[in-house]
mmCIF file of C-alpha atoms in Angstrom:
data_model
loop_
_atom_site.group_PDB
_atom_site.id
_atom_site.type_symbol
_atom_site.label_atom_id
_atom_site.label_comp_id
_atom_site.label_asym_id
_atom_site.label_seq_id
_atom_site.Cartn_x
_atom_site.Cartn_y
_atom_site.Cartn_z
ATOM 1 C CA MET A 1 -5.494 -26.657 -7.149
ATOM 2 C CA SER A 2 -4.842 -26.372 -10.872
ATOM 3 C CA GLU A 3 -5.581 -23.238 -12.849
ATOM 4 C CA SER A 4 -8.648 -23.241 -15.041
ATOM 5 C CA PRO A 5 -7.878 -23.554 -18.788
ATOM 6 C CA ARG A 6 -10.578 -21.027 -19.530
ATOM 7 C CA ARG A 7 -9.335 -17.812 -21.104
ATOM 8 C CA GLU A 8 -9.145 -15.113 -18.439
ATOM 9 C CA HIS A 9 -10.125 -11.554 -19.222
ATOM 10 C CA THR A 10 -7.178 -9.225 -18.640
ATOM 11 C CA PHE A 11 -7.873 -6.323 -16.324
ATOM 12 C CA ARG A 12 -6.043 -3.042 -15.981
ATOM 13 C CA ARG A 13 -5.972 -1.149 -12.695
ATOM 14 C CA PRO A 14 -8.313 1.868 -12.925
ATOM 15 C CA ALA A 15 -6.731 5.268 -12.416
ATOM 16 C CA ARG A 16 -9.004 5.946 -9.408
ATOM 17 C CA SER A 17 -7.623 3.075 -7.361
ATOM 18 C CA ALA A 18 -4.043 3.808 -8.436
ATOM 19 C CA ARG A 19 -4.370 7.403 -7.224
ATOM 20 C CA ALA A 20 -5.892 6.266 -3.944
ATOM 21 C CA VAL A 21 -3.042 3.832 -3.320
ATOM 22 C CA ARG A 22 -0.455 6.540 -3.982
ATOM 23 C CA ALA A 23 -2.318 8.883 -1.632
ATOM 24 C CA ALA A 24 -2.091 6.336 1.152
ATOM 25 C CA GLY A 25 1.650 6.974 1.376
ATOM 26 C CA ASP A 26 1.157 10.701 1.984
ATOM 27 C CA VAL A 27 -0.142 10.983 5.543
ATOM 28 C CA ARG A 28 0.950 14.554 6.274
ATOM 29 C CA GLU A 29 -2.484 16.135 6.348
ATOM 30 C CA SER A 30 -4.848 13.229 7.077
ATOM 31 C CA HIS A 31 -5.261 9.762 8.600
ATOM 32 C CA GLY A 32 -3.636 10.982 11.825
ATOM 33 C CA GLY A 33 -0.346 11.695 10.063
ATOM 34 C CA ARG A 34 -0.162 15.221 11.413
ATOM 35 C CA ARG A 35 -0.106 13.898 14.986
ATOM 36 C CA LEU A 36 2.653 11.486 14.053
ATOM 37 C CA ALA A 37 4.721 14.266 12.473
ATOM 38 C CA THR A 38 4.104 16.522 15.473
ATOM 39 C CA GLY A 39 5.228 13.856 17.922
ATOM 40 C CA VAL A 40 8.372 13.148 15.902
ATOM 41 C CA THR A 41 9.135 16.882 15.724
ATOM 42 C CA ILE A 42 8.805 17.254 19.496
ATOM 43 C CA ALA A 43 11.104 14.268 20.067
ATOM 44 C CA ALA A 44 13.637 15.749 17.650
ATOM 45 C CA GLY A 45 13.450 19.056 19.516
ATOM 46 C CA PHE A 46 14.318 17.361 22.812
ATOM 47 C CA ILE A 47 17.323 15.633 21.219
ATOM 48 C CA ILE A 48 18.576 18.870 19.670
ATOM 49 C CA VAL A 49 18.198 20.748 22.973
ATOM 50 C CA ALA A 50 20.111 17.972 24.744
ATOM 51 C CA HIS A 51 22.988 18.321 22.282
ATOM 52 C CA LEU A 52 22.895 22.110 22.694
ATOM 53 C CA LEU A 53 23.109 21.821 26.484
ATOM 54 C CA HIS A 54 25.987 19.403 26.022
ATOM 55 C CA THR A 55 27.715 22.056 23.913
ATOM 56 C CA VAL A 56 27.229 24.672 26.612
ATOM 57 C CA ALA A 57 28.750 22.299 29.170
ATOM 58 C CA LEU A 58 31.762 21.577 26.928
ATOM 59 C CA ALA A 59 32.391 25.171 25.838
ATOM 60 C CA PRO A 60 34.782 26.065 28.751
ATOM 61 C CA TYR A 61 37.022 23.081 27.906
ATOM 62 C CA PHE A 62 37.615 24.004 24.251
ATOM 63 C CA PRO A 63 41.228 25.007 23.586
ATOM 64 C CA PRO A 64 41.956 28.256 21.724
ATOM 65 C CA GLY A 65 40.933 27.989 18.098
ATOM 66 C CA PRO A 66 37.704 26.973 16.362
ATOM 67 C CA SER A 67 34.634 26.888 18.575
ATOM 68 C CA PRO A 68 31.462 24.794 18.228
ATOM 69 C CA TRP A 69 29.205 27.827 17.836
ATOM 70 C CA ALA A 70 29.912 28.321 14.141
ATOM 71 C CA ALA A 71 28.501 24.831 13.473
ATOM 72 C CA TRP A 72 25.425 25.574 15.569
ATOM 73 C CA ILE A 73 24.831 28.857 13.731
ATOM 74 C CA ALA A 74 25.040 27.028 10.387
ATOM 75 C CA LEU A 75 22.610 24.372 11.656
ATOM 76 C CA ALA A 76 20.205 27.062 12.870
ATOM 77 C CA VAL A 77 20.259 28.705 9.418
ATOM 78 C CA VAL A 78 19.415 25.424 7.685
ATOM 79 C CA VAL A 79 16.601 24.658 10.126
ATOM 80 C CA GLY A 80 15.264 28.213 9.939
ATOM 81 C CA VAL A 81 15.076 28.166 6.136
ATOM 82 C CA GLY A 82 13.290 24.822 6.222
ATOM 83 C CA VAL A 83 10.738 25.951 8.820
ATOM 84 C CA VAL A 84 10.000 29.242 7.037
ATOM 85 C CA SER A 85 9.541 27.520 3.666
ATOM 86 C CA ARG A 86 7.274 24.912 5.255
ATOM 87 C CA PHE A 87 4.971 27.536 6.770
ATOM 88 C CA ALA A 88 5.092 29.735 3.660
ATOM 89 C CA THR A 89 4.307 27.136 0.972
ATOM 90 C CA ARG A 90 2.873 24.178 2.990
ATOM 91 C CA THR A 91 4.899 21.994 0.638
ATOM 92 C CA LEU A 92 8.670 21.803 0.454
ATOM 93 C CA PRO A 93 9.782 22.016 -3.199
ATOM 94 C CA ASP A 94 12.111 19.265 -4.314
ATOM 95 C CA TRP A 95 14.904 21.670 -5.240
ATOM 96 C CA LEU A 96 14.780 23.364 -1.816
ATOM 97 C CA TYR A 97 14.613 19.955 -0.137
ATOM 98 C CA VAL A 98 17.845 18.952 -1.876
ATOM 99 C CA VAL A 99 19.488 22.294 -1.050
ATOM 100 C CA LEU A 100 18.654 21.923 2.654
ATOM 101 C CA LEU A 101 20.017 18.380 2.762
ATOM 102 C CA VAL A 102 23.226 19.520 1.093
ATOM 103 C CA GLY A 103 23.308 22.476 3.497
ATOM 104 C CA LEU A 104 23.731 20.064 6.411
ATOM 105 C CA VAL A 105 27.278 19.519 5.169
ATOM 106 C CA ALA A 106 28.220 22.917 6.628
ATOM 107 C CA PRO A 107 27.388 22.268 10.312
ATOM 108 C CA VAL A 108 28.789 18.742 10.136
ATOM 109 C CA TRP A 109 32.043 19.912 8.608
ATOM 110 C CA LEU A 110 32.429 22.871 10.998
ATOM 111 C CA ASP A 111 31.696 20.714 14.034
ATOM 112 C CA VAL A 112 34.071 17.937 13.008
ATOM 113 C CA SER A 113 36.813 20.491 12.328
ATOM 114 C CA ALA A 114 36.297 22.149 15.722
ATOM 115 C CA THR A 115 36.357 18.891 17.718
ATOM 116 C CA ALA A 116 38.955 16.869 15.793
ATOM 117 C CA GLY A 117 41.530 15.287 18.120
ATOM 118 C CA LEU A 118 39.829 16.427 21.326
ATOM 119 C CA ILE A 119 38.137 13.235 22.514
ATOM 120 C CA ASP A 120 40.852 12.756 25.142
ATOM 121 C CA LEU A 121 39.630 16.064 26.662
ATOM 122 C CA GLY A 122 36.040 14.795 26.675
ATOM 123 C CA ILE A 123 35.061 17.027 23.747
ATOM 124 C CA THR A 124 32.857 15.395 21.090
ATOM 125 C CA PRO A 125 30.790 16.717 18.151
ATOM 126 C CA THR A 126 27.362 18.022 19.088
ATOM 127 C CA ALA A 127 25.970 20.085 16.225
ATOM 128 C CA ALA A 128 26.779 17.280 13.762
ATOM 129 C CA ALA A 129 24.866 14.779 15.914
ATOM 130 C CA ALA A 130 21.992 17.260 16.186
ATOM 131 C CA ALA A 131 21.901 17.407 12.373
ATOM 132 C CA GLY A 132 20.803 13.775 12.430
ATOM 133 C CA ALA A 133 17.934 14.697 14.763
ATOM 134 C CA VAL A 134 16.920 17.488 12.387
ATOM 135 C CA LEU A 135 16.212 14.801 9.788
ATOM 136 C CA MET A 136 13.631 13.056 12.021
ATOM 137 C CA PRO A 137 10.623 15.276 11.133
ATOM 138 C CA VAL A 138 11.814 15.289 7.518
ATOM 139 C CA ALA A 139 11.532 11.489 7.489
ATOM 140 C CA ALA A 140 7.974 11.721 8.825
ATOM 141 C CA ILE A 141 6.969 14.252 6.167
ATOM 142 C CA ARG A 142 8.915 13.513 3.004
ATOM 143 C CA GLY A 143 9.711 9.809 3.227
ATOM 144 C CA THR A 144 12.326 7.827 5.101
ATOM 145 C CA ARG A 145 14.824 6.621 2.505
ATOM 146 C CA VAL A 146 16.741 9.849 1.792
ATOM 147 C CA PRO A 147 16.844 11.165 5.416
ATOM 148 C CA LEU A 148 17.920 7.742 6.653
ATOM 149 C CA THR A 149 20.719 7.658 4.079
ATOM 150 C CA VAL A 150 21.916 11.156 5.016
ATOM 151 C CA GLY A 151 21.740 10.370 8.738
ATOM 152 C CA THR A 152 23.745 7.188 8.215
ATOM 153 C CA VAL A 153 26.424 9.132 6.345
ATOM 154 C CA ILE A 154 26.643 11.652 9.212
ATOM 155 C CA ALA A 155 26.962 8.813 11.735
ATOM 156 C CA ILE A 156 29.725 7.186 9.675
ATOM 157 C CA VAL A 157 31.644 10.487 9.479
ATOM 158 C CA LEU A 158 31.444 10.943 13.255
ATOM 159 C CA ALA A 159 32.430 7.323 13.875
ATOM 160 C CA VAL A 160 35.453 7.627 11.576
ATOM 161 C CA GLU A 161 36.501 10.841 13.337
ATOM 162 C CA ALA A 162 36.413 8.988 16.659
ATOM 163 C CA LEU A 163 38.194 5.866 15.422
ATOM 164 C CA VAL A 164 41.154 7.787 13.983
ATOM 165 C CA GLN A 165 41.856 9.020 17.522
ATOM 166 C CA VAL A 166 42.006 5.565 19.081
ATOM 167 C CA GLY A 167 45.793 5.758 19.329
ATOM 168 C CA THR A 168 45.765 8.885 21.477
ATOM 169 C CA SER A 169 42.428 8.617 23.255
ATOM 170 C CA GLY A 170 42.154 4.917 24.036
ATOM 171 C CA ARG A 171 38.892 3.968 25.658
ATOM 172 C CA ASP A 172 37.546 7.512 25.307
ATOM 173 C CA VAL A 173 36.814 6.631 21.672
ATOM 174 C CA VAL A 174 33.723 4.798 22.950
ATOM 175 C CA THR A 175 32.223 8.179 23.805
ATOM 176 C CA GLY A 176 32.758 9.360 20.247
ATOM 177 C CA ILE A 177 31.119 6.186 18.871
ATOM 178 C CA ALA A 178 28.138 6.731 21.164
ATOM 179 C CA VAL A 179 27.735 10.285 19.886
ATOM 180 C CA ALA A 180 27.897 8.994 16.299
ATOM 181 C CA ALA A 181 25.108 6.517 17.129
ATOM 182 C CA THR A 182 22.877 9.350 18.360
ATOM 183 C CA ALA A 183 22.932 10.786 14.840
ATOM 184 C CA ALA A 184 21.379 7.675 13.297
ATOM 185 C CA PHE A 185 19.622 5.539 15.926
ATOM 186 C CA PRO A 186 16.659 7.912 16.614
ATOM 187 C CA LEU A 187 16.272 8.329 12.865
ATOM 188 C CA VAL A 188 16.062 4.560 12.407
ATOM 189 C CA LEU A 189 13.303 4.367 15.025
ATOM 190 C CA VAL A 190 11.368 7.139 13.282
ATOM 191 C CA ALA A 191 11.767 5.402 9.911
ATOM 192 C CA LEU A 192 10.402 2.127 11.311
ATOM 193 C CA ALA A 193 7.447 3.836 12.979
ATOM 194 C CA THR A 194 6.617 5.979 9.960
ATOM 195 C CA ASP A 195 6.838 3.146 7.435
ATOM 196 C CA GLY A 196 4.678 0.932 9.644
ATOM 197 C CA PHE A 197 2.107 3.697 10.022
ATOM 198 C CA ARG A 198 1.963 4.272 6.274
ATOM 199 C CA ARG A 199 1.539 0.564 5.584
ATOM 200 C CA LEU A 200 -1.313 0.415 8.095
ATOM 201 C CA VAL A 201 -3.049 3.419 6.549
ATOM 202 C CA GLY A 202 -2.514 2.016 3.062
ATOM 203 C CA ARG A 203 -4.134 -1.299 3.953
ATOM 204 C CA GLU A 204 -7.118 0.301 5.634
ATOM 205 C CA LEU A 205 -7.608 2.695 2.722
ATOM 206 C CA ASP A 206 -7.374 -0.166 0.246
ATOM 207 C CA LEU A 207 -10.035 -2.168 2.091
ATOM 208 C CA SER A 208 -12.320 0.862 2.280
ATOM 209 C CA LEU A 209 -11.839 1.503 -1.422
ATOM 210 C CA VAL A 210 -12.724 -1.978 -2.664
ATOM 211 C CA GLN A 211 -15.653 -2.349 -0.248
ATOM 212 C CA SER A 212 -17.578 0.010 -2.529
ATOM 213 C CA THR A 213 -17.944 -2.888 -4.975
ATOM 214 C CA VAL A 214 -20.102 -5.047 -2.691
ATOM 215 C CA ALA A 215 -23.260 -3.025 -3.351
ATOM 216 C CA THR A 216 -23.215 -3.454 -7.153
ATOM 217 C CA SER A 217 -25.573 -5.668 -9.150
ATOM 218 C CA ARG A 218 -24.738 -9.267 -10.084
ATOM 219 C CA SER A 219 -23.027 -8.434 -13.386
ATOM 220 C CA ALA A 220 -21.083 -5.327 -12.477
ATOM 221 C CA VAL A 221 -19.582 -3.175 -15.207
ATOM 222 C CA GLY A 222 -16.199 -1.976 -14.099
ATOM 223 C CA MET A 223 -14.336 1.167 -15.047
ATOM 224 C CA ARG A 224 -12.385 -0.442 -17.840
ATOM 225 C CA ALA A 225 -15.499 -2.110 -19.265
ATOM 226 C CA SER A 226 -17.314 1.234 -19.200
ATOM 227 C CA GLU A 227 -14.538 2.824 -21.244
ATOM 228 C CA GLU A 228 -14.608 -0.026 -23.781
ATOM 229 C CA LEU A 229 -18.384 0.093 -24.131
ATOM 230 C CA ALA A 230 -18.321 3.860 -24.597
ATOM 231 C CA GLN A 231 -15.742 3.518 -27.372
ATOM 232 C CA LEU A 232 -17.712 0.724 -29.038
ATOM 233 C CA ASP A 233 -20.871 2.817 -28.862
ATOM 234 C CA PHE A 234 -19.090 5.770 -30.469
ATOM 235 C CA ASP A 235 -17.628 3.643 -33.272
ATOM 236 C CA ALA A 236 -20.999 2.010 -34.004
ATOM 237 C CA GLU A 237 -22.831 5.356 -34.059
ATOM 238 C CA THR A 238 -20.201 6.817 -36.379
ATOM 239 C CA LEU A 239 -20.541 3.900 -38.794
ATOM 240 C CA LEU A 240 -24.356 4.043 -38.773
ATOM 241 C CA ASP A 241 -24.308 7.797 -39.249
ATOM 242 C CA ASP A 242 -22.019 7.438 -42.270
ATOM 243 C CA VAL A 243 -24.355 4.854 -43.778
ATOM 244 C CA GLY A 244 -27.504 6.878 -43.026
ATOM 245 C CA SER A 245 -26.084 10.102 -44.467
ATOM 246 C CA GLY A 246 -24.924 8.383 -47.646
ATOM 247 C CA ARG A 247 -21.211 8.860 -47.021
ATOM 248 C CA ILE A 248 -20.906 5.065 -47.170
ATOM 249 C CA ALA A 249 -22.873 3.335 -49.918
ATOM 250 C CA ILE A 250 -24.907 0.138 -49.610
ATOM 251 C CA PRO A 251 -23.802 -2.607 -50.063
ATOM 252 C CA LEU A 252 -20.939 -1.704 -47.782
ATOM 253 C CA PRO A 253 -17.433 -1.547 -49.195
ATOM 254 C CA ASP A 254 -15.008 -4.194 -48.022
ATOM 255 C CA ASP A 255 -13.290 -1.963 -45.454
ATOM 256 C CA ALA A 256 -16.592 -0.745 -43.973
ATOM 257 C CA ALA A 257 -17.979 -4.289 -43.884
ATOM 258 C CA GLU A 258 -14.848 -5.472 -42.107
ATOM 259 C CA GLN A 259 -15.192 -2.657 -39.558
ATOM 260 C CA ALA A 260 -18.865 -3.548 -38.939
ATOM 261 C CA GLY A 261 -17.960 -7.210 -38.432
ATOM 262 C CA THR A 262 -15.214 -6.270 -35.984
ATOM 263 C CA LEU A 263 -17.578 -4.064 -33.975
ATOM 264 C CA ALA A 264 -20.187 -6.835 -33.823
ATOM 265 C CA ALA A 265 -17.601 -9.382 -32.667
ATOM 266 C CA ARG A 266 -16.286 -7.044 -29.965
ATOM 267 C CA LEU A 267 -19.822 -6.368 -28.721
ATOM 268 C CA ARG A 268 -20.588 -10.099 -28.521
ATOM 269 C CA VAL A 269 -17.350 -10.759 -26.614
ATOM 270 C CA ARG A 270 -18.076 -7.872 -24.261
ATOM 271 C CA LEU A 271 -21.587 -9.145 -23.556
ATOM 272 C CA ILE A 272 -20.354 -12.687 -22.895
ATOM 273 C CA GLU A 273 -17.502 -11.589 -20.659
ATOM 274 C CA GLY A 274 -19.806 -9.193 -18.840
ATOM 275 C CA ARG A 275 -21.495 -12.142 -17.130
ATOM 276 C CA THR A 276 -18.300 -12.952 -15.219
ATOM 277 C CA ASP A 277 -17.374 -9.341 -14.439
ATOM 278 C CA THR A 278 -18.944 -9.524 -11.003
ATOM 279 C CA TRP A 279 -18.237 -7.328 -8.019
ATOM 280 C CA LEU A 280 -15.582 -9.841 -6.900
ATOM 281 C CA ARG A 281 -13.540 -9.557 -10.077
ATOM 282 C CA HIS A 282 -13.535 -5.776 -9.853
ATOM 283 C CA ALA A 283 -12.782 -5.775 -6.112
ATOM 284 C CA VAL A 284 -9.702 -7.918 -6.753
ATOM 285 C CA THR A 285 -8.644 -5.750 -9.685
ATOM 286 C CA GLU A 286 -8.953 -2.427 -7.871
ATOM 287 C CA SER A 287 -7.186 -3.575 -4.710
ATOM 288 C CA ALA A 288 -3.472 -2.873 -4.395
ATOM 289 C CA TYR A 289 -3.115 -5.910 -2.122
ATOM 290 C CA LEU A 290 -5.479 -8.432 -3.726
ATOM 291 C CA ASN A 291 -4.486 -7.735 -7.324
ATOM 292 C CA GLY A 292 -1.635 -10.051 -8.287
ATOM 293 C CA GLN A 293 -2.092 -12.364 -5.292
ATOM 294 C CA VAL A 294 -5.705 -13.431 -5.737
ATOM 295 C CA THR A 295 -7.075 -15.129 -8.859
ATOM 296 C CA VAL A 296 -10.791 -15.607 -9.477
ATOM 297 C CA ASP A 297 -12.248 -18.512 -11.451
ATOM 298 C CA ASP A 298 -15.969 -17.764 -11.759
ATOM 299 C CA PRO A 299 -17.109 -18.845 -15.249
ATOM 300 C CA VAL A 300 -20.811 -18.084 -14.742
ATOM 301 C CA GLY A 301 -20.595 -15.167 -12.298
ATOM 302 C CA SER A 302 -21.859 -17.079 -9.261
ATOM 303 C CA ALA A 303 -20.221 -14.582 -6.855
ATOM 304 C CA GLY A 304 -22.783 -12.032 -7.990
ATOM 305 C CA LEU A 305 -25.512 -14.052 -6.242
ATOM 306 C CA LEU A 306 -24.121 -13.371 -2.772
ATOM 307 C CA THR A 307 -25.899 -10.949 -0.493
ATOM 308 C CA GLN A 308 -24.157 -7.818 0.679
ATOM 309 C CA SER A 309 -23.285 -9.291 4.092
ATOM 310 C CA GLN A 310 -21.836 -12.385 2.407
ATOM 311 C CA ARG A 311 -19.851 -10.189 0.024
ATOM 312 C CA ASP A 312 -18.489 -8.174 2.956
ATOM 313 C CA GLY A 313 -17.384 -11.371 4.684
ATOM 314 C CA LEU A 314 -15.732 -12.836 1.581
ATOM 315 C CA LEU A 315 -13.902 -9.610 0.771
ATOM 316 C CA LEU A 316 -12.657 -9.234 4.356
ATOM 317 C CA ALA A 317 -11.532 -12.876 4.414
ATOM 318 C CA LEU A 318 -9.511 -12.453 1.210
ATOM 319 C CA TRP A 319 -8.002 -9.230 2.502
ATOM 320 C CA LEU A 320 -6.975 -10.846 5.796
ATOM 321 C CA LEU A 321 -5.502 -13.878 4.025
ATOM 322 C CA VAL A 322 -3.381 -11.777 1.682
ATOM 323 C CA ALA A 323 -2.304 -9.541 4.581
ATOM 324 C CA GLU A 324 -0.510 -12.510 6.165
ATOM 325 C CA HIS A 325 3.265 -12.262 5.651
ATOM 326 C CA PRO A 326 5.001 -15.046 7.599
ATOM 327 C CA LYS A 327 8.487 -14.108 8.783
ATOM 328 C CA GLY A 328 11.189 -15.893 6.839
ATOM 329 C CA ALA A 329 8.784 -17.085 4.126
ATOM 330 C CA ASN A 330 10.338 -17.228 0.659
ATOM 331 C CA THR A 331 7.043 -17.523 -1.215
ATOM 332 C CA PRO A 332 4.274 -14.907 -1.105
ATOM 333 C CA VAL A 333 0.727 -15.718 -0.122
ATOM 334 C CA ARG A 334 -1.373 -16.819 -3.109
ATOM 335 C CA VAL A 335 -5.135 -17.293 -3.114
ATOM 336 C CA HIS A 336 -7.120 -19.015 -5.872
ATOM 337 C CA LEU A 337 -10.881 -18.652 -5.587
ATOM 338 C CA ALA A 338 -13.162 -20.886 -7.681
ATOM 339 C CA CYS A 339 -16.980 -20.883 -7.860
ATOM 340 C CA ARG A 340 -18.951 -23.950 -8.961
ATOM 341 C CA GLU A 341 -22.729 -23.981 -9.255
ATOM 342 C CA THR A 342 -24.612 -26.907 -7.713
ATOM 343 C CA ALA A 343 -28.165 -28.075 -8.252
ATOM 344 C CA ASP A 344 -30.346 -28.857 -5.250
ATOM 345 C CA GLU A 345 -33.980 -29.193 -6.337
ATOM 346 C CA ALA A 346 -35.114 -29.881 -2.772
ATOM 347 C CA SER A 347 -33.810 -26.534 -1.534
ATOM 348 C CA PRO A 348 -35.701 -23.303 -2.207
ATOM 349 C CA ASP A 349 -32.412 -21.386 -2.178
ATOM 350 C CA VAL A 350 -29.793 -20.769 -4.837
ATOM 351 C CA ALA A 351 -26.718 -22.853 -4.040
ATOM 352 C CA PHE A 352 -23.143 -22.910 -5.251
ATOM 353 C CA ASP A 353 -19.820 -24.067 -3.883
ATOM 354 C CA LEU A 354 -16.911 -21.744 -3.266
ATOM 355 C CA SER A 355 -13.360 -23.039 -2.977
ATOM 356 C CA ILE A 356 -10.595 -20.854 -1.525
ATOM 357 C CA ASP A 357 -7.176 -22.399 -2.129
ATOM 358 C CA VAL A 358 -4.447 -20.685 -0.070
ATOM 359 C CA SER A 359 -0.720 -21.310 -0.455
ATOM 360 C CA GLY A 360 2.259 -19.691 1.234
ATOM 361 C CA VAL A 361 0.789 -19.488 4.746
ATOM 362 C CA ALA A 362 -0.080 -22.134 7.327
ATOM 363 C CA ARG A 363 -3.579 -22.403 8.745
ATOM 364 C CA ARG A 364 -2.385 -21.789 12.300
ATOM 365 C CA ARG A 365 -0.994 -18.381 11.297
ATOM 366 C CA VAL A 366 -4.286 -17.111 9.895
ATOM 367 C CA ASP A 367 -6.024 -14.343 11.838
ATOM 368 C CA PRO A 368 -9.018 -15.771 13.765
ATOM 369 C CA ALA A 369 -11.169 -12.996 12.294
ATOM 370 C CA THR A 370 -10.709 -14.680 8.917
ATOM 371 C CA TRP A 371 -12.755 -17.688 9.996
ATOM 372 C CA ASP A 372 -15.527 -15.438 11.314
ATOM 373 C CA ALA A 373 -15.601 -13.637 7.959
ATOM 374 C CA ILE A 374 -15.755 -16.911 6.017
ATOM 375 C CA GLY A 375 -18.475 -18.146 8.353
ATOM 376 C CA SER A 376 -20.673 -15.224 7.294
ATOM 377 C CA VAL A 377 -20.416 -16.440 3.682
ATOM 378 C CA GLY A 378 -21.594 -19.981 4.388
ATOM 379 C CA GLU A 379 -20.866 -23.299 6.044
ATOM 380 C CA HIS A 380 -17.257 -24.224 5.392
ATOM 381 C CA ASN A 381 -14.738 -27.000 5.811
ATOM 382 C CA VAL A 382 -10.949 -26.631 5.938
ATOM 383 C CA VAL A 383 -8.503 -29.124 4.395
ATOM 384 C CA THR A 384 -4.903 -28.595 5.519
ATOM 385 C CA ARG A 385 -1.896 -29.177 3.224
ATOM 386 C CA THR A 386 1.851 -28.895 3.712
ATOM 387 C CA ASP A 387 2.086 -25.659 1.718
ATOM 388 C CA GLY A 388 -1.226 -24.141 2.796
ATOM 389 C CA PHE A 389 -4.880 -25.111 3.057
ATOM 390 C CA THR A 390 -8.161 -25.165 1.141
ATOM 391 C CA VAL A 391 -11.479 -23.820 2.394
ATOM 392 C CA ASP A 392 -14.614 -25.310 0.826
ATOM 393 C CA VAL A 393 -17.615 -23.046 1.397
ATOM 394 C CA SER A 394 -21.215 -24.025 0.725
ATOM 395 C CA CYS A 395 -23.041 -20.824 -0.210
ATOM 396 C CA ARG A 396 -26.829 -20.539 0.080
ATOM 397 C CA VAL A 397 -28.783 -17.496 -1.087
ATOM 398 C CA ALA A 398 -32.568 -17.208 -0.878
ATOM 399 C CA HIS A 399 -34.348 -16.542 -4.189
ATOM 400 C CA SER A 400 -36.141 -13.612 -2.590
ATOM 401 C CA THR A 401 -32.885 -12.005 -1.450
ATOM 402 C CA ARG A 402 -31.339 -9.649 -3.969
ATOM 403 C CA PRO A 403 -27.615 -8.842 -3.921
ATOM 404 C CA GLY A 404 -27.057 -5.925 -1.576
ATOM 405 C CA GLY A 405 -30.093 -6.815 0.570
ATOM 406 C CA PRO A 406 -30.347 -8.570 3.939
ATOM 407 C CA PRO A 407 -28.298 -11.685 4.592
ATOM 408 C CA ALA A 408 -29.443 -15.069 3.378
ATOM 409 C CA ARG A 409 -30.877 -17.655 5.744
ATOM 410 C CA GLY A 410 -28.445 -19.970 7.446
ATOM 411 C CA ALA A 411 -25.336 -18.339 6.034
ATOM 412 C CA ALA A 412 -23.691 -17.458 9.313
ATOM 413 C CA ARG A 413 -22.917 -20.956 10.584
ATOM 414 C CA SER A 414 -19.539 -22.570 10.074
ATOM 415 C CA ARG A 415 -17.845 -25.845 10.703
ATOM 416 C CA GLY A 416 -14.218 -26.908 10.674
ATOM 417 C CA SER A 417 -12.995 -23.580 12.016
#
């Protein structure tokens, strides 16, 4: 479906929605994130205890010289400082976070030095591997990228220490490689679980945020429009006050006349564009997932005629369509929504056609709930293409039904789904 040549009004994401999207990534104190962090911490504790018991079992076989306990003492100091600062401030300052990560160098270095060349005796690093487990709750609290990088570096160091002994230890090197894997593999699992959890929370929060737009009037004034109108009102009042107080003479000077003409033109443009600034345009703009992937072509603001139940269904359908990310797909999902008014003198209801053109995802991969949501908007028909599909929806809204009220008659049936 081709893009409409009509000039589109450029929207800017309001600060409220931007802050909400950023907050979705911080799940430490809400959205069930505390339970996730607690579970990860308990799992990390079991791994650390297992490495400590392994150390106790290996201690009698250490030859005279460096022992593994110095590395464990250094690791305990790093963990203790982190725990105390967490309980004392509830937030870990960035500088202390960096210091603690750098502090992990001490137990890793001490443990590698104490166990170097001893794989043939069955002695492997333990405190260094436990340092990787220490990073598991950090990944659940502060983000996964940095802890995963540090854990990978620790695993590489332990793997290199094992591989350099292949000449003297032979097949025993496999044990050293397995210990190196324990420093990174649990951390990878935590990173996958945490990132997936944050994406889930972010999507649900985004849907909850933009659903607040469905209860607005037909021609909704968004946040950006409110700011523009407030500025225009202030400029007009200032100009009128200057004229009324005599600071600007009549007839107006050229610069004042030019300013008055500019204000009048901006007000006319704002009033004309306000007809198309429906709830749908603002829902798309304020959504972190719809904005940039969904375009709306509604020249007369027909979407504002929908009832609240129809709006809920359309918004959910768009959200589910954009949420589809086919594996291996090179092109993102794009949705173009166009509204066209139709005249039906025989019908007592207001009627218009809604076309949803979807590209980048096949019809068979669409969530079945999407068709139920579209069915609540109106009767629909699906036309399949090689690169996507098009959904033609026939919307009917009773004259007596105001937007935000009960659903329109006959809007819940569907065909072609």
